[in-house]
Coordinates of C-alpha atoms in Angstrom, one line a residue:
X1 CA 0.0 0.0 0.0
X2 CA 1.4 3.7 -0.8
X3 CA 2.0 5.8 1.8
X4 CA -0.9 8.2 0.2
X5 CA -3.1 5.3 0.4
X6 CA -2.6 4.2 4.0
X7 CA -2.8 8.3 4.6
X8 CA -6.4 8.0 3.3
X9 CA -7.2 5.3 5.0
X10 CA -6.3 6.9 8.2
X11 CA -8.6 9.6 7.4
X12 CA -11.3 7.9 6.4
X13 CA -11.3 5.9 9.9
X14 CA -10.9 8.4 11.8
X15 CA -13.9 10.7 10.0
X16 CA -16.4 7.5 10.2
X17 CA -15.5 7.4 14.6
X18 CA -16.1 11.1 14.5
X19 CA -20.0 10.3 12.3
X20 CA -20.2 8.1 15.0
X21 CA -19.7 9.9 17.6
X22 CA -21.9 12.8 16.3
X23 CA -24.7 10.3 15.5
X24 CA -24.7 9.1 19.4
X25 CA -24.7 12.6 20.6
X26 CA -27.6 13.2 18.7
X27 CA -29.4 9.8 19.9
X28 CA -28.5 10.9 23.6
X29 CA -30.1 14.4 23.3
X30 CA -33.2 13.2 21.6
X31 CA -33.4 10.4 24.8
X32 CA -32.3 13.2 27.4
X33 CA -34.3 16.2 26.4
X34 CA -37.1 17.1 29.3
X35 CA -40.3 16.1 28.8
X36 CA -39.3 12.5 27.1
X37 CA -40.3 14.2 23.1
X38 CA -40.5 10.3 22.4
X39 CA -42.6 9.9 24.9
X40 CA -44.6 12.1 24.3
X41 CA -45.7 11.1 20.9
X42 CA -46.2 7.9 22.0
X43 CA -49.1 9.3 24.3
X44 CA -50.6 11.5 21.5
X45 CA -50.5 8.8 19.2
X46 CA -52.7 6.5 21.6
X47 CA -55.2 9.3 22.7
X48 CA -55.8 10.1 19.2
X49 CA -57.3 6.3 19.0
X50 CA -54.0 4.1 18.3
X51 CA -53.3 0.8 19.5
X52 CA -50.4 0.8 21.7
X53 CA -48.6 -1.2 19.3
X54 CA -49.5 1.1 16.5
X55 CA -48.4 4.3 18.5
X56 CA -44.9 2.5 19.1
X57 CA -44.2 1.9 15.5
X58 CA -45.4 5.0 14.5
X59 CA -43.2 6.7 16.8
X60 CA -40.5 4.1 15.9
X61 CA -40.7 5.4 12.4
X62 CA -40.4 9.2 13.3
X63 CA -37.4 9.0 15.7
X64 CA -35.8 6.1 13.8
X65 CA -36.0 3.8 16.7
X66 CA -38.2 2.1 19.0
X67 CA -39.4 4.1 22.1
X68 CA -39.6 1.0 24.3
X69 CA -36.6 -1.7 25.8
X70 CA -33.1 -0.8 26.7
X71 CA -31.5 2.0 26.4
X72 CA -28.8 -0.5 24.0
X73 CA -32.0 -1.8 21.9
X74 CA -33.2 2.0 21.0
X75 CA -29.7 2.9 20.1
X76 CA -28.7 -0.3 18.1
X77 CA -32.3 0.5 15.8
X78 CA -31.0 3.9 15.5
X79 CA -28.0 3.2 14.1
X80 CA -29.4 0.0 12.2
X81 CA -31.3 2.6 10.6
X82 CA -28.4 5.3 9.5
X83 CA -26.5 2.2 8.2
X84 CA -29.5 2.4 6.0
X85 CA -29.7 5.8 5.6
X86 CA -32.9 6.4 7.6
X87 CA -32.8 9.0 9.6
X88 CA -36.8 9.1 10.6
X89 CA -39.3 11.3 9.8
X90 CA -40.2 14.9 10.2
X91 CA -42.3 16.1 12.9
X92 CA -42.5 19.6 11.5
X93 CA -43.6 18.4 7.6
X94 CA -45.9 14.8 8.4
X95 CA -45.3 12.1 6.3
X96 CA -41.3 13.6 5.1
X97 CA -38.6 11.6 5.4
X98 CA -35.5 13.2 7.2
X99 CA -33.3 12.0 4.5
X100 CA -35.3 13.4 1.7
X101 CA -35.8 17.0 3.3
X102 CA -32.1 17.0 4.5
X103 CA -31.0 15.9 0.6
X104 CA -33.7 19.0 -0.9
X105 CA -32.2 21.9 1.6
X106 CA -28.6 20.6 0.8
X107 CA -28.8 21.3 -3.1
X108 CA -30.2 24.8 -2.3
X109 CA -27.2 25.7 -0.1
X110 CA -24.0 23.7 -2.1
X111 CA -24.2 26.1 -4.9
X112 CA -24.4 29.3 -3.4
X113 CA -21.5 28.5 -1.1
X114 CA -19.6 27.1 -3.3
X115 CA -19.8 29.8 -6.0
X116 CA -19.2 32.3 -3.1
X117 CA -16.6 30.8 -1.9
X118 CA -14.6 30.3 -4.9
X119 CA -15.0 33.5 -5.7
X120 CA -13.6 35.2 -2.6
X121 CA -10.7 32.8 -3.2
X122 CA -9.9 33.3 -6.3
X123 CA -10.6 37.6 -5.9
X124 CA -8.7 37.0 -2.1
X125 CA -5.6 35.4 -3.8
X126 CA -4.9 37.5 -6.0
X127 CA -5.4 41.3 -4.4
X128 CA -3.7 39.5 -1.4
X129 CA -0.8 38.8 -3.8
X130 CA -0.3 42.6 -4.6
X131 CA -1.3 43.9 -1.5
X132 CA 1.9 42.0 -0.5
X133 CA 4.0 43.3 -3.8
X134 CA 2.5 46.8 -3.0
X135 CA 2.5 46.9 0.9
X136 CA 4.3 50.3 0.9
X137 CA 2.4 51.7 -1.3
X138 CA -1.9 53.1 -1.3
X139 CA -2.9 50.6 -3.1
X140 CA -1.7 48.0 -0.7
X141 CA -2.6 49.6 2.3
X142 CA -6.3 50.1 0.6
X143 CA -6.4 46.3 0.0
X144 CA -5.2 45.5 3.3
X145 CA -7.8 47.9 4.9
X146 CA -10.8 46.7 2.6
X147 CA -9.9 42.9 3.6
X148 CA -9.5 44.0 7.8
X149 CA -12.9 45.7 7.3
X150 CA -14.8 43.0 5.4
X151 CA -13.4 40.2 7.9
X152 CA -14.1 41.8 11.0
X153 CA -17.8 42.1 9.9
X154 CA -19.9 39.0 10.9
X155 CA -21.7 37.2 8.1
X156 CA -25.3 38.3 9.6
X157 CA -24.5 42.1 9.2
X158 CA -23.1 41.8 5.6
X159 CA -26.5 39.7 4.7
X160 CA -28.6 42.6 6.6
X161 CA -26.6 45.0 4.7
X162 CA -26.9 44.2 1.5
X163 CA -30.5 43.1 1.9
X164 CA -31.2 47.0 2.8
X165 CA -29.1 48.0 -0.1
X166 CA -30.1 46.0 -2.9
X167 CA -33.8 45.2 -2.0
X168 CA -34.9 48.7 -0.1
X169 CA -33.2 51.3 -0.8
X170 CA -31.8 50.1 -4.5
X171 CA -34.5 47.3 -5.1
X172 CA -32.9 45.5 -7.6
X173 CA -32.8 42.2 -6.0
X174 CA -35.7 40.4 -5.1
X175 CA -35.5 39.9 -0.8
X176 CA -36.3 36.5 -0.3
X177 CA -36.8 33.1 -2.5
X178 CA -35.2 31.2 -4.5
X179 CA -37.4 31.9 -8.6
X180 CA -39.7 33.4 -9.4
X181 CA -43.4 31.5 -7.9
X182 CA -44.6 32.8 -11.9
X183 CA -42.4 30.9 -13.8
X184 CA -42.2 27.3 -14.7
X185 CA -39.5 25.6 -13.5
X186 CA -37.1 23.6 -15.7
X187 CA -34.3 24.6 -17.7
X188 CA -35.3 27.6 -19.8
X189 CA -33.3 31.2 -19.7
X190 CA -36.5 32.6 -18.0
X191 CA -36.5 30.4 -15.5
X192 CA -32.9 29.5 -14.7
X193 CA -32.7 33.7 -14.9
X194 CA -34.7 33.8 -12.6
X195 CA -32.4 31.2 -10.1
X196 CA -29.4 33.5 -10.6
X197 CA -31.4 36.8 -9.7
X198 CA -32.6 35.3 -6.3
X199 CA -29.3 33.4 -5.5
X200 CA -27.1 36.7 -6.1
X201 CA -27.2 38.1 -3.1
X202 CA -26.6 35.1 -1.0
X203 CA -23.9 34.0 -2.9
X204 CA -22.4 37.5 -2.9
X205 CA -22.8 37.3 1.3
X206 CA -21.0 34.2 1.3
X207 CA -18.2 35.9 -1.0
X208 CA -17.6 39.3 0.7
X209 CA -17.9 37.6 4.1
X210 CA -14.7 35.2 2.9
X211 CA -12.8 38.0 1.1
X212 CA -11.2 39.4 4.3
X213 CA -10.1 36.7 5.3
X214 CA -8.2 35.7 2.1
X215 CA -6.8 38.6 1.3
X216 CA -5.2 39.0 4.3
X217 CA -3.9 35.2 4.7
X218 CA -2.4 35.6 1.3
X219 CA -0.5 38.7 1.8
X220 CA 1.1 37.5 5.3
X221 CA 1.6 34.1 2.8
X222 CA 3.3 36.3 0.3
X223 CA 5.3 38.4 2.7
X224 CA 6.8 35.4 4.6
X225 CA 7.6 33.7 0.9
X226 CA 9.6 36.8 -0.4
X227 CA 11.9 36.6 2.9
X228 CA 12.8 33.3 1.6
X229 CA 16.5 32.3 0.6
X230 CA 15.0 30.8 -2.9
X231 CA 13.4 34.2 -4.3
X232 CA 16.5 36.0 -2.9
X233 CA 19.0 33.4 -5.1
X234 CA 16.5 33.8 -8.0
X235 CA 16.5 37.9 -7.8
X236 CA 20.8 37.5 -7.8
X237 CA 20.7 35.3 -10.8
X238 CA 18.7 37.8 -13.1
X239 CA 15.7 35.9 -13.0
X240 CA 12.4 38.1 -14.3
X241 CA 10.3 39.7 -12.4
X242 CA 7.3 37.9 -14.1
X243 CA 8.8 34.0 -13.4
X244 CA 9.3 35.0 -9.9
X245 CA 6.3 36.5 -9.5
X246 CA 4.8 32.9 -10.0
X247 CA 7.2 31.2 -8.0
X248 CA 6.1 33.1 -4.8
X249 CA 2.4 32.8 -5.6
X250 CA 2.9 29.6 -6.2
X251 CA 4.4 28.8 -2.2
X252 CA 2.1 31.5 -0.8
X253 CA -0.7 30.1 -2.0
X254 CA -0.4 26.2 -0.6
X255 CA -1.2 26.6 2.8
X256 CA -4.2 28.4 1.7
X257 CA -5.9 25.3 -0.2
X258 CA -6.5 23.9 3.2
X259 CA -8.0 26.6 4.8
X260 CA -10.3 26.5 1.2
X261 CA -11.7 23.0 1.4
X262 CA -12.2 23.4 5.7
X263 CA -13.8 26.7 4.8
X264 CA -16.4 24.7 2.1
X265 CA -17.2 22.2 5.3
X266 CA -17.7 25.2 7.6
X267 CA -19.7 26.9 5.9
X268 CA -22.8 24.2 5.6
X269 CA -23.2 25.1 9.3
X270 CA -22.6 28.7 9.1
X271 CA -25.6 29.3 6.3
X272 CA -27.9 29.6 9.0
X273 CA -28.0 33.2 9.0
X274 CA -27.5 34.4 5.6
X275 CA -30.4 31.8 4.7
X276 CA -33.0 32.8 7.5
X277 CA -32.2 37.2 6.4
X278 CA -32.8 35.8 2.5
X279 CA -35.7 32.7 3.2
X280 CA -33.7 30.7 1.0
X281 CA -34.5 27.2 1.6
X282 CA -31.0 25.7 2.2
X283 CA -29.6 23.2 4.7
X284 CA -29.2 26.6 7.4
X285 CA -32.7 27.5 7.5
X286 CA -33.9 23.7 7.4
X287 CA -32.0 23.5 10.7
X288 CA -33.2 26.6 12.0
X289 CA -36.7 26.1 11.9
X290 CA -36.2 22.6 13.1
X291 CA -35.2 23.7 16.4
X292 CA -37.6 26.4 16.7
X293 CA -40.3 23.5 15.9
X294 CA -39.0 20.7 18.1
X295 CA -38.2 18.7 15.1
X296 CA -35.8 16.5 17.1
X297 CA -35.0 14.1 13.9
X298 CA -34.9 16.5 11.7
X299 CA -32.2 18.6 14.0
X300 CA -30.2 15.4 14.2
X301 CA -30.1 14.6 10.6
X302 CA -29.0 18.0 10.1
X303 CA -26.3 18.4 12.7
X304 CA -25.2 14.7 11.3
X305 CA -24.9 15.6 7.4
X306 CA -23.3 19.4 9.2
X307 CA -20.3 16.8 10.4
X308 CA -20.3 14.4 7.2
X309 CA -19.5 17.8 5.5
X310 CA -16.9 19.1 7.9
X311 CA -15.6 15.6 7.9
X312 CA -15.1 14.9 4.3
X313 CA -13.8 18.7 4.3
X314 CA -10.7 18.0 6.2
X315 CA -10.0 15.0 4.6
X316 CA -10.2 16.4 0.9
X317 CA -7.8 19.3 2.5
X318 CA -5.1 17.3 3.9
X319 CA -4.9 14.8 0.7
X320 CA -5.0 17.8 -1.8
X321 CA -1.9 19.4 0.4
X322 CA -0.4 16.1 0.1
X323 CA -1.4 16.0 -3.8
X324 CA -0.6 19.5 -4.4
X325 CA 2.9 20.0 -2.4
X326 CA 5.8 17.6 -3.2
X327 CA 7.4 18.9 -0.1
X328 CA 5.0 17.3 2.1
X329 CA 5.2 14.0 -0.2
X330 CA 8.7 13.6 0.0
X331 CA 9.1 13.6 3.5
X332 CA 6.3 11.2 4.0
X333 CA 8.0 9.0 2.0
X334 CA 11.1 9.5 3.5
X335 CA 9.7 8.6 6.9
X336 CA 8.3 5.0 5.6

């Protein structure tokens, strides 16, 4: 086995005990809120005219496991049903699977974060780069202001700002939604038009609240690179300007593919805001009005596919530093 190989598998082992670990916690708080929510139904379910039998595998099917036996027997169904992918089923919307709700709210929220983080990276990289290459001068002290602004502003106030901007005062956006209700949906310009007009300001939220940050990661990335003996041999042997321009963003920019594919993980949890200011119907909102409506398998299918994000997150980051820098694969294989 490669040493690449046996990294990944290391990953992966330790990212399925962290699931696990996420999916007991959950199990536990639904078992350990006050009041007994399983309970609960159980008793609802019977006064409403059900056989005790049928009220415990109806309330079986909402939690994903039985309400009666052991402590042991409840959490064995439960996780007898993830291995299965069932999660239960909604209290908030009857008759919903978890899974199927938790799959719907995901699609609205991957592409918005995704295009708004990519483009904060890609806009962050490269004004960090001259901010660094022009840190004496006003451009780079403007870019290095605009990014300590932008970062020190929580996500919430950028959403509430723009919201005011670009659907009060300058309504040019429409405030909440994701198309046009008008419009049939499929894949015609009016329609899909109509996509990109609602998602715009979400996704340029998601991309002026990550700017800050990668503007000024990748100038203090830059600045440490040019202090390096490399660049300074290059420089004495007449090397242009232009080739080692690239060398320096190439080093600078490494570190900050980790930080990129953590920050993609992240964010799945952080939407919660930007989603409820907009009403778009991503995984953030889906998990905010669970809580708020007691939806105790809904909130734990939520916080679980949160962590399967984050999870797979780190490991895609370490393996594409490992893929990307032949530094970090040389000593590896060094070591075995």
């Amino acid at each position: 086995m490669t040493v690449f190989a046996r990294r990944l598998a290391g990953h992966l082992v330790r990212g399925l005990a962290m699931i696990l670990v996420v999916a007991t916690i959950s199990f536990v708080i639904i078992r350990s809120i006050p009041g007994d929510p399983m309970r609960a139904r159980y008793e609802k379910l019977v006064e409403q005219g059900m056989s005790p039998e049928q009220a415990e595998r109806a309330t079986a099917v909402m939690y994903g496991f039985m309400p009666r036996g052991t402590m042991w027997e409840q959490y064995t169904d439960y996780m007898r049903g993830l291995l299965h992918l069932d999660l239960g089923r909604s209290l908030s919307v009857p008759g919903a699977e978890v899974t199927s709700l938790l799959a719907s709210a995901a699609a609205w929220t991957i592409l918005p974060v995704l295009v708004g983080t990519l483009l904060s990276f890609t806009v962050g990289i490269i004004l960090g780069v001259y901010a660094a290459i022009k840190r004496s001068s006003r451009l780079g002290d403007a870019l290095a202001v605009s990014g300590s602004l932008l970062h020190g502003l929580p996500q919430y106030v950028l959403a509430l700002l723009l919201s005011a901007a670009f659907t009060t005062l300058l309504p040019i956006f429409p405030a909440s939604g994701t198309a046009d209700v008008t419009l049939e949906p499929g894949l015609n310009a009016a329609y899909v038009g109509s996509l990109i007009q609602y998602a715009t300001l979400p996704v340029l939220t998601y991309a002026l609240a990550g700017y800050g940050g990668w503007i000024l990661a990748m100038k203090s990335s830059v600045v440490t690179v040019l202090g390096d003996d490399f660049i300074l041999a290059a420089e004495l042997r007449g090397m242009r300007r232009g080739v080692v321009f690239r060398y320096v963003a190439r080093n600078a920019i490494l570190p900050l593919f980790t930080i990129l594919a953590l920050s993609l993980g992240l964010l799945f949890g952080g939407a919660i805001f930007i989603e409820r200011i907009f009403t778009y119907p991503g995984l953030g909102l889906l998990l905010l009005n669970s809580v708020t409506d007691r939806d105790y398998a809904l909130m734990g299918g939520a916080f679980l596919l949160i962590t399967v994000a984050i999870v797979i997150a780190n490991i895609v980051a370490d393996m594409l530093y490992t893929a990307i820098d032949p530094r970090v694969r040389s000593g590896q294989e060094a070591a075995s």
